[in-house]
Coordinates of C-alpha atoms in Angstrom, one line a residue:
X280 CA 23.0 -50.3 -36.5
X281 CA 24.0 -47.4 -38.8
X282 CA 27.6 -47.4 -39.8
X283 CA 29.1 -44.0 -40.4
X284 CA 31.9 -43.6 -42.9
X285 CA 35.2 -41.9 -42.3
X286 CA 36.4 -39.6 -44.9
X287 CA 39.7 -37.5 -45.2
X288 CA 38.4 -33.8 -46.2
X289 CA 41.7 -32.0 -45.9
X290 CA 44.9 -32.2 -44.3
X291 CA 46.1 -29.2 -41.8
X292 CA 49.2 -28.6 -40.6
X293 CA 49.5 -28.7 -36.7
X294 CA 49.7 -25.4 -35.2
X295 CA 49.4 -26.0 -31.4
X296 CA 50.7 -24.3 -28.6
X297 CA 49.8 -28.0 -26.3
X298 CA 52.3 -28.9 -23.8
X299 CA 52.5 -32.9 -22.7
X300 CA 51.9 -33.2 -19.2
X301 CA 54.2 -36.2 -18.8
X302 CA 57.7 -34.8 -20.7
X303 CA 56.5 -31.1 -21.5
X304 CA 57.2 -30.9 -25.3
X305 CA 55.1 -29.7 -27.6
X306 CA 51.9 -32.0 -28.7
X307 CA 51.1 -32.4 -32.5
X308 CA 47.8 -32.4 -34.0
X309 CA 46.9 -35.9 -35.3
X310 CA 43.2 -36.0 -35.6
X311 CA 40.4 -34.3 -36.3
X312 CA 36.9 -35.6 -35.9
X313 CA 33.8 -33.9 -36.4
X314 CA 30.1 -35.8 -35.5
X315 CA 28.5 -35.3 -38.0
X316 CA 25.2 -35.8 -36.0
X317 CA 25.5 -33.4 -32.9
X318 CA 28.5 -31.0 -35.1
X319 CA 30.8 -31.8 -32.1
X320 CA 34.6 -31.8 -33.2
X321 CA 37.3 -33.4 -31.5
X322 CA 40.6 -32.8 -31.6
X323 CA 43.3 -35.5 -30.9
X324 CA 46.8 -34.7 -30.2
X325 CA 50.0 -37.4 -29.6
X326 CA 53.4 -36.7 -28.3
X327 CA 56.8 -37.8 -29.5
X328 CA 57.1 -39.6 -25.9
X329 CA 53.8 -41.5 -26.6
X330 CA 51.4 -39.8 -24.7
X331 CA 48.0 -39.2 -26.4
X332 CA 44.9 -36.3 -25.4
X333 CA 42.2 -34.5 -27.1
X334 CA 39.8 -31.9 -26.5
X335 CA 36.2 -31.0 -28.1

């Protein structure tokens, strides 16, 4: 099995216009993820209530 590495490239601010689906405030960007295989990125985002999402 081939490990990949995780590395920290940059750090953005979150600029999202997300709404939670379980309190409706606004989500904040927590993590990026990019595969570095297929190029796919992934975008996680986490609410002050707990609730987490993404989208790719």
């Amino acid at each position: 099995m081939e490990l990949i590495r995780g590395e920290e490239v940059a750090v953005l601010e979150s600029h999202t216009n997300k709404i939670c689906s379980t309190c409706g405030k606004r989500l904040a960007l927590i993590r990026t993820i990019v595969n570095p295989r297929t190029g796919c990125i992934v975008h996680m985002f986490e609410c002050r209530c707990g609730q987490r999402t993404w989208e790719d």
